Amino acid sequence: MLKVENLSVEINGKEILKDFNLNININEIHAIMGPNGIGKSTICKVIMGDPNYKVTKGSIIFNAFDLLKLDITERARLGIFLVNQSPIEIPGVTNAEMLRIALSERTGKNISIFEFNQKMEEICKRLAIPISFIHRGINEGMSGGERKKNELLHLWMLEPKLIILDELDSGLDIDSLKIVCQNILEYQKNHDCSILIISHHTELLKSLNTEYIHILSQGKIIKTGDLSLAAKIEKEGFKGFSVTNNVSENQKNE
């Protein structure tokens, strides 16, 4: 489904990824781990097409499409969905308005209002969020946990094929995280999709039944394993894997 090959990326003249390789097949769940500032979120942004990041070498192929030749909108149409660490607020644009336009744009068809509303109400109940979210401004006045659940509302409606989770547990309490993880796994069970997780929290990776754990260092993956690798990192840290921070201080939150 997704093949990243020999990818090198820089921002403001600083190289962040160097000869980065990753292969994700259909229905697989992968996670990339590493300390803060190592460049994990860079991978998400490059896959999505953030223009601030310059690809100097390599390729990203998604279902036979060369993503580097496509803009952000075209990549989204292919079914790539990013759940941000801190979803932004868009006042004045409701979830219903945005999702109806997005679905119409993606399918090229008029969306039945009745079926659309019925599906949104069912998803709200599944996610344990108020029905009022349907006509609420996107993330407007929402807590961190509400914003993540709101992102999942979008996910279920748009039905992506590749889900990227960037620090999913950020802003979530234990109960909310449990609901979010259960719903992501339920979505994957009912759709042919793959998941890429950016995180350093072992419990989250366990909750999502992560199959492949990758350690990032000096712009590339230096080791791959299963959940036992994540458990080892939790116990011993990254020191045993020669992990080096390759991102400058002012880029840590990018």
PDB file of C-alpha atoms in Angstrom:
ATOM      1  CA  MET A   1       0.000   0.000   0.000  1.00  0.00           C
ATOM      2  CA  LEU A   2       2.686   2.520   1.030  1.00  0.00           C
ATOM      3  CA  LYS A   3       6.324   2.299  -0.010  1.00  0.00           C
ATOM      4  CA  VAL A   4       8.808   4.958   1.040  1.00  0.00           C
ATOM      5  CA  GLU A   5      12.185   4.407  -0.554  1.00  0.00           C
ATOM      6  CA  ASN A   6      15.527   6.161   0.083  1.00  0.00           C
ATOM      7  CA  LEU A   7      13.730   9.347   1.143  1.00  0.00           C
ATOM      8  CA  SER A   8      15.780  12.372   2.127  1.00  0.00           C
ATOM      9  CA  VAL A   9      14.052  15.516   3.411  1.00  0.00           C
ATOM     10  CA  GLU A  10      15.196  18.924   4.588  1.00  0.00           C
ATOM     11  CA  ILE A  11      13.624  22.058   6.011  1.00  0.00           C
ATOM     12  CA  ASN A  12      15.337  25.446   6.070  1.00  0.00           C
ATOM     13  CA  GLY A  13      18.507  23.783   4.789  1.00  0.00           C
ATOM     14  CA  LYS A  14      18.572  21.261   7.652  1.00  0.00           C
ATOM     15  CA  GLU A  15      18.415  17.596   6.662  1.00  0.00           C
ATOM     16  CA  ILE A  16      15.919  15.685   8.821  1.00  0.00           C
ATOM     17  CA  LEU A  17      15.357  12.405   6.974  1.00  0.00           C
ATOM     18  CA  LYS A  18      18.183  10.657   5.133  1.00  0.00           C
ATOM     19  CA  ASP A  19      17.697   7.484   3.077  1.00  0.00           C
ATOM     20  CA  PHE A  20      14.508   6.707   5.001  1.00  0.00           C
ATOM     21  CA  ASN A  21      12.744   3.465   4.005  1.00  0.00           C
ATOM     22  CA  LEU A  22       9.353   2.101   5.069  1.00  0.00           C
ATOM     23  CA  ASN A  23       6.973  -0.446   3.567  1.00  0.00           C
ATOM     24  CA  ILE A  24       3.374  -0.833   4.826  1.00  0.00           C
ATOM     25  CA  ASN A  25       1.051  -3.472   3.392  1.00  0.00           C
ATOM     26  CA  ILE A  26      -2.749  -3.498   3.468  1.00  0.00           C
ATOM     27  CA  ASN A  27      -4.255  -3.961   6.957  1.00  0.00           C
ATOM     28  CA  GLU A  28      -0.899  -3.640   8.728  1.00  0.00           C
ATOM     29  CA  ILE A  29      -0.300  -1.423  11.770  1.00  0.00           C
ATOM     30  CA  HIS A  30       3.144   0.171  12.081  1.00  0.00           C
ATOM     31  CA  ALA A  31       4.626   2.560  14.646  1.00  0.00           C
ATOM     32  CA  ILE A  32       7.657   4.818  14.498  1.00  0.00           C
ATOM     33  CA  MET A  33       9.337   5.551  17.812  1.00  0.00           C
ATOM     34  CA  GLY A  34      12.105   7.851  18.903  1.00  0.00           C
ATOM     35  CA  PRO A  35      12.781  10.665  21.380  1.00  0.00           C
ATOM     36  CA  ASN A  36      11.253  14.124  20.948  1.00  0.00           C
ATOM     37  CA  GLY A  37      12.926  16.126  18.206  1.00  0.00           C
ATOM     38  CA  ILE A  38      14.127  13.115  16.231  1.00  0.00           C
ATOM     39  CA  GLY A  39      11.956  13.927  13.199  1.00  0.00           C
ATOM     40  CA  LYS A  40       9.030  11.517  13.628  1.00  0.00           C
ATOM     41  CA  SER A  41       6.329  14.058  12.739  1.00  0.00           C
ATOM     42  CA  THR A  42       8.300  15.034   9.636  1.00  0.00           C
ATOM     43  CA  ILE A  43       7.334  11.692   8.123  1.00  0.00           C
ATOM     44  CA  CYS A  44       3.622  12.494   8.547  1.00  0.00           C
ATOM     45  CA  LYS A  45       3.966  15.923   7.009  1.00  0.00           C
ATOM     46  CA  VAL A  46       5.952  14.722   4.012  1.00  0.00           C
ATOM     47  CA  ILE A  47       3.457  11.944   3.264  1.00  0.00           C
ATOM     48  CA  MET A  48       0.623  14.479   3.437  1.00  0.00           C
ATOM     49  CA  GLY A  49       2.490  16.963   1.227  1.00  0.00           C
ATOM     50  CA  ASP A  50       3.426  19.830   3.560  1.00  0.00           C
ATOM     51  CA  PRO A  51       5.165  22.323   1.217  1.00  0.00           C
ATOM     52  CA  ASN A  52       7.534  23.491   3.976  1.00  0.00           C
ATOM     53  CA  TYR A  53       9.445  20.226   3.668  1.00  0.00           C
ATOM     54  CA  LYS A  54      11.730  19.733   0.677  1.00  0.00           C
ATOM     55  CA  VAL A  55      12.251  16.211  -0.642  1.00  0.00           C
ATOM     56  CA  THR A  56      15.780  16.043  -2.037  1.00  0.00           C
ATOM     57  CA  LYS A  57      15.835  12.348  -2.903  1.00  0.00           C
ATOM     58  CA  GLY A  58      13.710   9.222  -2.944  1.00  0.00           C
ATOM     59  CA  SER A  59      10.097   8.312  -3.589  1.00  0.00           C
ATOM     60  CA  ILE A  60       6.739   7.769  -1.848  1.00  0.00           C
ATOM     61  CA  ILE A  61       4.389   5.390  -3.642  1.00  0.00           C
ATOM     62  CA  PHE A  62       0.834   4.874  -2.414  1.00  0.00           C
ATOM     63  CA  ASN A  63      -1.287   2.271  -4.207  1.00  0.00           C
ATOM     64  CA  ALA A  64       0.801   2.759  -7.385  1.00  0.00           C
ATOM     65  CA  PHE A  65       0.499   6.582  -7.226  1.00  0.00           C
ATOM     66  CA  ASP A  66       3.629   8.740  -6.931  1.00  0.00           C
ATOM     67  CA  LEU A  67       2.682  11.022  -4.049  1.00  0.00           C
ATOM     68  CA  LEU A  68       5.522  13.432  -4.750  1.00  0.00           C
ATOM     69  CA  LYS A  69       3.747  14.424  -7.972  1.00  0.00           C
ATOM     70  CA  LEU A  70       0.470  15.160  -6.168  1.00  0.00           C
ATOM     71  CA  ASP A  71      -0.646  18.107  -4.036  1.00  0.00           C
ATOM     72  CA  ILE A  72      -2.302  17.816  -0.605  1.00  0.00           C
ATOM     73  CA  THR A  73      -5.849  17.700  -1.997  1.00  0.00           C
ATOM     74  CA  GLU A  74      -4.988  14.979  -4.495  1.00  0.00           C
ATOM     75  CA  ARG A  75      -3.364  12.889  -1.760  1.00  0.00           C
ATOM     76  CA  ALA A  76      -6.436  13.252   0.446  1.00  0.00           C
ATOM     77  CA  ARG A  77      -8.644  12.097  -2.439  1.00  0.00           C
ATOM     78  CA  LEU A  78      -6.617   8.883  -2.594  1.00  0.00           C
ATOM     79  CA  GLY A  79      -7.663   8.099   0.974  1.00  0.00           C
ATOM     80  CA  ILE A  80      -4.808   9.323   3.180  1.00  0.00           C
ATOM     81  CA  PHE A  81      -5.964  10.722   6.522  1.00  0.00           C
ATOM     82  CA  LEU A  82      -3.917  12.392   9.264  1.00  0.00           C
ATOM     83  CA  VAL A  83      -5.091  12.657  12.867  1.00  0.00           C
ATOM     84  CA  ASN A  84      -3.024  15.606  14.098  1.00  0.00           C
ATOM     85  CA  GLN A  85      -1.362  15.879  17.469  1.00  0.00           C
ATOM     86  CA  SER A  86      -3.211  19.189  17.973  1.00  0.00           C
ATOM     87  CA  PRO A  87      -6.191  19.420  15.579  1.00  0.00           C
ATOM     88  CA  ILE A  88      -6.787  23.044  14.565  1.00  0.00           C
ATOM     89  CA  GLU A  89      -9.966  25.010  15.184  1.00  0.00           C
ATOM     90  CA  ILE A  90     -11.935  26.285  12.169  1.00  0.00           C
ATOM     91  CA  PRO A  91     -14.640  28.643  13.454  1.00  0.00           C
ATOM     92  CA  GLY A  92     -17.675  29.212  11.254  1.00  0.00           C
ATOM     93  CA  VAL A  93     -17.355  25.957   9.294  1.00  0.00           C
ATOM     94  CA  THR A  94     -19.402  23.088  10.705  1.00  0.00           C
ATOM     95  CA  ASN A  95     -18.459  19.421  10.604  1.00  0.00           C
ATOM     96  CA  ALA A  96     -21.521  18.707   8.464  1.00  0.00           C
ATOM     97  CA  GLU A  97     -20.683  21.428   5.933  1.00  0.00           C
ATOM     98  CA  MET A  98     -17.075  20.374   5.559  1.00  0.00           C
ATOM     99  CA  LEU A  99     -17.797  16.645   5.359  1.00  0.00           C
ATOM    100  CA  ARG A 100     -20.596  16.990   2.792  1.00  0.00           C
ATOM    101  CA  ILE A 101     -18.344  19.065   0.538  1.00  0.00           C
ATOM    102  CA  ALA A 102     -15.408  16.676   1.044  1.00  0.00           C
ATOM    103  CA  LEU A 103     -17.498  13.606   0.247  1.00  0.00           C
ATOM    104  CA  SER A 104     -19.061  15.248  -2.796  1.00  0.00           C
ATOM    105  CA  GLU A 105     -15.611  16.309  -4.026  1.00  0.00           C
ATOM    106  CA  ARG A 106     -14.167  12.855  -3.492  1.00  0.00           C
ATOM    107  CA  THR A 107     -17.026  10.833  -5.005  1.00  0.00           C
ATOM    108  CA  GLY A 108     -18.189  13.292  -7.655  1.00  0.00           C
ATOM    109  CA  LYS A 109     -21.776  12.644  -6.560  1.00  0.00           C
ATOM    110  CA  ASN A 110     -24.495  14.569  -4.732  1.00  0.00           C
ATOM    111  CA  ILE A 111     -24.749  13.411  -1.123  1.00  0.00           C
ATOM    112  CA  SER A 112     -28.157  12.375   0.233  1.00  0.00           C
ATOM    113  CA  ILE A 113     -28.843  14.656   3.218  1.00  0.00           C
ATOM    114  CA  PHE A 114     -30.956  12.025   4.974  1.00  0.00           C
ATOM    115  CA  GLU A 115     -28.366   9.234   4.634  1.00  0.00           C
ATOM    116  CA  PHE A 116     -25.563  11.648   5.477  1.00  0.00           C
ATOM    117  CA  ASN A 117     -27.214  12.836   8.712  1.00  0.00           C
ATOM    118  CA  GLN A 118     -28.196   9.299   9.687  1.00  0.00           C
ATOM    119  CA  LYS A 119     -24.627   8.067   9.311  1.00  0.00           C
ATOM    120  CA  MET A 120     -23.202  11.016  11.271  1.00  0.00           C
ATOM    121  CA  GLU A 121     -25.619  10.409  14.147  1.00  0.00           C
ATOM    122  CA  GLU A 122     -24.653   6.733  14.281  1.00  0.00           C
ATOM    123  CA  ILE A 123     -20.961   7.633  14.387  1.00  0.00           C
ATOM    124  CA  CYS A 124     -21.513  10.211  17.142  1.00  0.00           C
ATOM    125  CA  LYS A 125     -23.158   7.521  19.273  1.00  0.00           C
ATOM    126  CA  ARG A 126     -20.311   5.100  18.570  1.00  0.00           C
ATOM    127  CA  LEU A 127     -17.737   7.697  19.625  1.00  0.00           C
ATOM    128  CA  ALA A 128     -19.758   8.786  22.674  1.00  0.00           C
ATOM    129  CA  ILE A 129     -19.912  12.404  21.522  1.00  0.00           C
ATOM    130  CA  PRO A 130     -22.984  14.683  21.443  1.00  0.00           C
ATOM    131  CA  ILE A 131     -25.133  14.766  18.306  1.00  0.00           C
ATOM    132  CA  SER A 132     -24.648  18.543  18.447  1.00  0.00           C
ATOM    133  CA  PHE A 133     -21.103  18.022  17.117  1.00  0.00           C
ATOM    134  CA  ILE A 134     -22.635  17.534  13.677  1.00  0.00           C
ATOM    135  CA  HIS A 135     -23.504  21.220  13.365  1.00  0.00           C
ATOM    136  CA  ARG A 136     -20.701  22.550  15.538  1.00  0.00           C
ATOM    137  CA  GLY A 137     -17.763  24.507  14.130  1.00  0.00           C
ATOM    138  CA  ILE A 138     -14.794  22.229  13.435  1.00  0.00           C
ATOM    139  CA  ASN A 139     -13.020  21.780  16.795  1.00  0.00           C
ATOM    140  CA  GLU A 140     -14.483  25.135  17.897  1.00  0.00           C
ATOM    141  CA  GLY A 141     -14.277  25.495  21.679  1.00  0.00           C
ATOM    142  CA  MET A 142     -13.480  21.806  22.075  1.00  0.00           C
ATOM    143  CA  SER A 143     -11.149  20.227  24.605  1.00  0.00           C
ATOM    144  CA  GLY A 144      -8.177  18.156  23.474  1.00  0.00           C
ATOM    145  CA  GLY A 145     -10.128  14.930  23.902  1.00  0.00           C
ATOM    146  CA  GLU A 146     -13.156  16.283  22.051  1.00  0.00           C
ATOM    147  CA  ARG A 147     -10.957  17.358  19.149  1.00  0.00           C
ATOM    148  CA  LYS A 148      -9.505  13.860  18.790  1.00  0.00           C
ATOM    149  CA  LYS A 149     -12.986  12.321  18.823  1.00  0.00           C
ATOM    150  CA  ASN A 150     -14.073  14.932  16.298  1.00  0.00           C
ATOM    151  CA  GLU A 151     -11.201  13.836  14.047  1.00  0.00           C
ATOM    152  CA  LEU A 152     -12.498  10.277  14.301  1.00  0.00           C
ATOM    153  CA  LEU A 153     -15.930  11.495  13.261  1.00  0.00           C
ATOM    154  CA  HIS A 154     -14.259  12.789  10.102  1.00  0.00           C
ATOM    155  CA  LEU A 155     -12.377   9.505   9.685  1.00  0.00           C
ATOM    156  CA  TRP A 156     -15.507   7.335   9.793  1.00  0.00           C
ATOM    157  CA  MET A 157     -17.296   9.619   7.345  1.00  0.00           C
ATOM    158  CA  LEU A 158     -14.442   9.924   4.831  1.00  0.00           C
ATOM    159  CA  GLU A 159     -13.390   6.248   5.017  1.00  0.00           C
ATOM    160  CA  PRO A 160      -9.635   6.580   4.309  1.00  0.00           C
ATOM    161  CA  LYS A 161      -7.312   3.736   3.292  1.00  0.00           C
ATOM    162  CA  LEU A 162      -4.240   4.948   5.197  1.00  0.00           C
ATOM    163  CA  ILE A 163      -4.580   6.471   8.669  1.00  0.00           C
ATOM    164  CA  ILE A 164      -1.654   8.386  10.160  1.00  0.00           C
ATOM    165  CA  LEU A 165      -1.842   8.969  13.923  1.00  0.00           C
ATOM    166  CA  ASP A 166       0.551  11.647  15.164  1.00  0.00           C
ATOM    167  CA  GLU A 167       0.796  11.432  18.981  1.00  0.00           C
ATOM    168  CA  LEU A 168      -2.815  10.236  19.251  1.00  0.00           C
ATOM    169  CA  ASP A 169      -2.815  10.204  23.056  1.00  0.00           C
ATOM    170  CA  SER A 170      -1.934  13.891  23.328  1.00  0.00           C
ATOM    171  CA  GLY A 171      -4.730  15.662  25.243  1.00  0.00           C
ATOM    172  CA  LEU A 172      -6.676  12.463  25.963  1.00  0.00           C
ATOM    173  CA  ASP A 173      -7.558  11.086  29.385  1.00  0.00           C
ATOM    174  CA  ILE A 174      -7.540   7.332  29.978  1.00  0.00           C
ATOM    175  CA  ASP A 175     -11.250   6.812  29.250  1.00  0.00           C
ATOM    176  CA  SER A 176     -11.204   8.921  26.091  1.00  0.00           C
ATOM    177  CA  LEU A 177      -8.075   7.177  24.822  1.00  0.00           C
ATOM    178  CA  LYS A 178      -9.748   3.798  25.322  1.00  0.00           C
ATOM    179  CA  ILE A 179     -12.792   4.875  23.300  1.00  0.00           C
ATOM    180  CA  VAL A 180     -10.616   6.333  20.539  1.00  0.00           C
ATOM    181  CA  CYS A 181      -8.417   3.210  20.251  1.00  0.00           C
ATOM    182  CA  GLN A 182     -11.414   0.865  20.242  1.00  0.00           C
ATOM    183  CA  ASN A 183     -13.032   2.846  17.448  1.00  0.00           C
ATOM    184  CA  ILE A 184      -9.879   2.985  15.341  1.00  0.00           C
ATOM    185  CA  LEU A 185      -9.552  -0.805  15.593  1.00  0.00           C
ATOM    186  CA  GLU A 186     -13.244  -1.235  14.817  1.00  0.00           C
ATOM    187  CA  TYR A 187     -12.816   0.957  11.756  1.00  0.00           C
ATOM    188  CA  GLN A 188      -9.821  -1.049  10.564  1.00  0.00           C
ATOM    189  CA  LYS A 189     -11.713  -4.308  11.101  1.00  0.00           C
ATOM    190  CA  ASN A 190     -14.491  -3.123   8.799  1.00  0.00           C
ATOM    191  CA  HIS A 191     -12.312  -1.467   6.152  1.00  0.00           C
ATOM    192  CA  ASP A 192      -9.215  -2.502   4.215  1.00  0.00           C
ATOM    193  CA  CYS A 193      -6.876   0.093   5.644  1.00  0.00           C
ATOM    194  CA  SER A 194      -3.433   0.451   7.173  1.00  0.00           C
ATOM    195  CA  ILE A 195      -2.281   2.539  10.121  1.00  0.00           C
ATOM    196  CA  LEU A 196       0.953   4.417  10.779  1.00  0.00           C
ATOM    197  CA  ILE A 197       1.423   5.543  14.385  1.00  0.00           C
ATOM    198  CA  ILE A 198       3.867   8.165  15.626  1.00  0.00           C
ATOM    199  CA  SER A 199       4.286   7.706  19.366  1.00  0.00           C
ATOM    200  CA  HIS A 200       6.635   6.729  22.177  1.00  0.00           C
ATOM    201  CA  HIS A 201       3.950   5.420  24.558  1.00  0.00           C
ATOM    202  CA  THR A 202       3.960   1.633  24.786  1.00  0.00           C
ATOM    203  CA  GLU A 203       0.457   1.362  26.239  1.00  0.00           C
ATOM    204  CA  LEU A 204      -0.999   3.162  23.240  1.00  0.00           C
ATOM    205  CA  LEU A 205       0.821   0.811  20.869  1.00  0.00           C
ATOM    206  CA  LYS A 206      -0.494  -2.180  22.801  1.00  0.00           C
ATOM    207  CA  SER A 207      -4.046  -0.805  22.736  1.00  0.00           C
ATOM    208  CA  LEU A 208      -3.867  -0.524  18.943  1.00  0.00           C
ATOM    209  CA  ASN A 209      -2.396  -4.035  18.491  1.00  0.00           C
ATOM    210  CA  THR A 210       0.631  -2.595  16.712  1.00  0.00           C
ATOM    211  CA  GLU A 211       2.433  -5.244  14.667  1.00  0.00           C
ATOM    212  CA  TYR A 212       5.655  -3.493  13.654  1.00  0.00           C
ATOM    213  CA  ILE A 213       7.770  -1.137  15.757  1.00  0.00           C
ATOM    214  CA  HIS A 214      10.431   0.967  14.014  1.00  0.00           C
ATOM    215  CA  ILE A 215      13.119   3.011  15.763  1.00  0.00           C
ATOM    216  CA  LEU A 216      14.141   6.249  14.054  1.00  0.00           C
ATOM    217  CA  SER A 217      17.653   7.666  14.376  1.00  0.00           C
ATOM    218  CA  GLN A 218      19.749  10.007  12.213  1.00  0.00           C
ATOM    219  CA  GLY A 219      16.952  10.282   9.690  1.00  0.00           C
ATOM    220  CA  LYS A 220      16.401   6.590   9.045  1.00  0.00           C
ATOM    221  CA  ILE A 221      14.960   3.449  10.623  1.00  0.00           C
ATOM    222  CA  ILE A 222      17.729   1.629  12.465  1.00  0.00           C
ATOM    223  CA  LYS A 223      15.772  -1.274  13.973  1.00  0.00           C
ATOM    224  CA  THR A 224      12.407  -3.002  13.472  1.00  0.00           C
ATOM    225  CA  GLY A 225      10.633  -5.431  15.789  1.00  0.00           C
ATOM    226  CA  ASP A 226       7.322  -6.285  17.427  1.00  0.00           C
ATOM    227  CA  LEU A 227       5.726  -4.985  20.633  1.00  0.00           C
ATOM    228  CA  SER A 228       8.518  -6.539  22.687  1.00  0.00           C
ATOM    229  CA  LEU A 229      10.824  -3.916  21.172  1.00  0.00           C
ATOM    230  CA  ALA A 230       8.537  -1.145  22.456  1.00  0.00           C
ATOM    231  CA  ALA A 231       8.520  -2.780  25.902  1.00  0.00           C
ATOM    232  CA  LYS A 232      12.325  -2.848  25.903  1.00  0.00           C
ATOM    233  CA  ILE A 233      12.447   0.854  25.022  1.00  0.00           C
ATOM    234  CA  GLU A 234      10.004   1.641  27.826  1.00  0.00           C
ATOM    235  CA  LYS A 235      12.235  -0.203  30.283  1.00  0.00           C
ATOM    236  CA  GLU A 236      15.688   0.819  29.057  1.00  0.00           C
ATOM    237  CA  GLY A 237      15.114   3.925  26.945  1.00  0.00           C
ATOM    238  CA  PHE A 238      16.699   4.543  23.542  1.00  0.00           C
ATOM    239  CA  LYS A 239      20.290   4.559  24.775  1.00  0.00           C
ATOM    240  CA  GLY A 240      20.890   0.970  23.693  1.00  0.00           C
ATOM    241  CA  PHE A 241      19.981   1.764  20.099  1.00  0.00           C
ATOM    242  CA  SER A 242      22.413   4.645  19.442  1.00  0.00           C
ATOM    243  CA  VAL A 243      19.532   7.051  18.859  1.00  0.00           C
ATOM    244  CA  THR A 244      20.762  10.532  18.019  1.00  0.00           C
ATOM    245  CA  ASN A 245      18.660  13.694  17.874  1.00  0.00           C
ATOM    246  CA  ASN A 246      19.116  15.048  14.355  1.00  0.00           C
ATOM    247  CA  VAL A 247      16.709  17.978  14.593  1.00  0.00           C
ATOM    248  CA  SER A 248      17.572  21.430  15.874  1.00  0.00           C
ATOM    249  CA  GLU A 249      15.837  22.856  18.962  1.00  0.00           C
ATOM    250  CA  ASN A 250      13.560  25.192  16.977  1.00  0.00           C
ATOM    251  CA  GLN A 251      12.236  22.247  14.946  1.00  0.00           C
ATOM    252  CA  LYS A 252      11.274  19.967  17.823  1.00  0.00           C
ATOM    253  CA  ASN A 253       7.600  20.778  17.642  1.00  0.00           C
ATOM    254  CA  GLU A 254       7.339  20.637  13.854  1.00  0.00           C
TER     255      GLU A 254
END
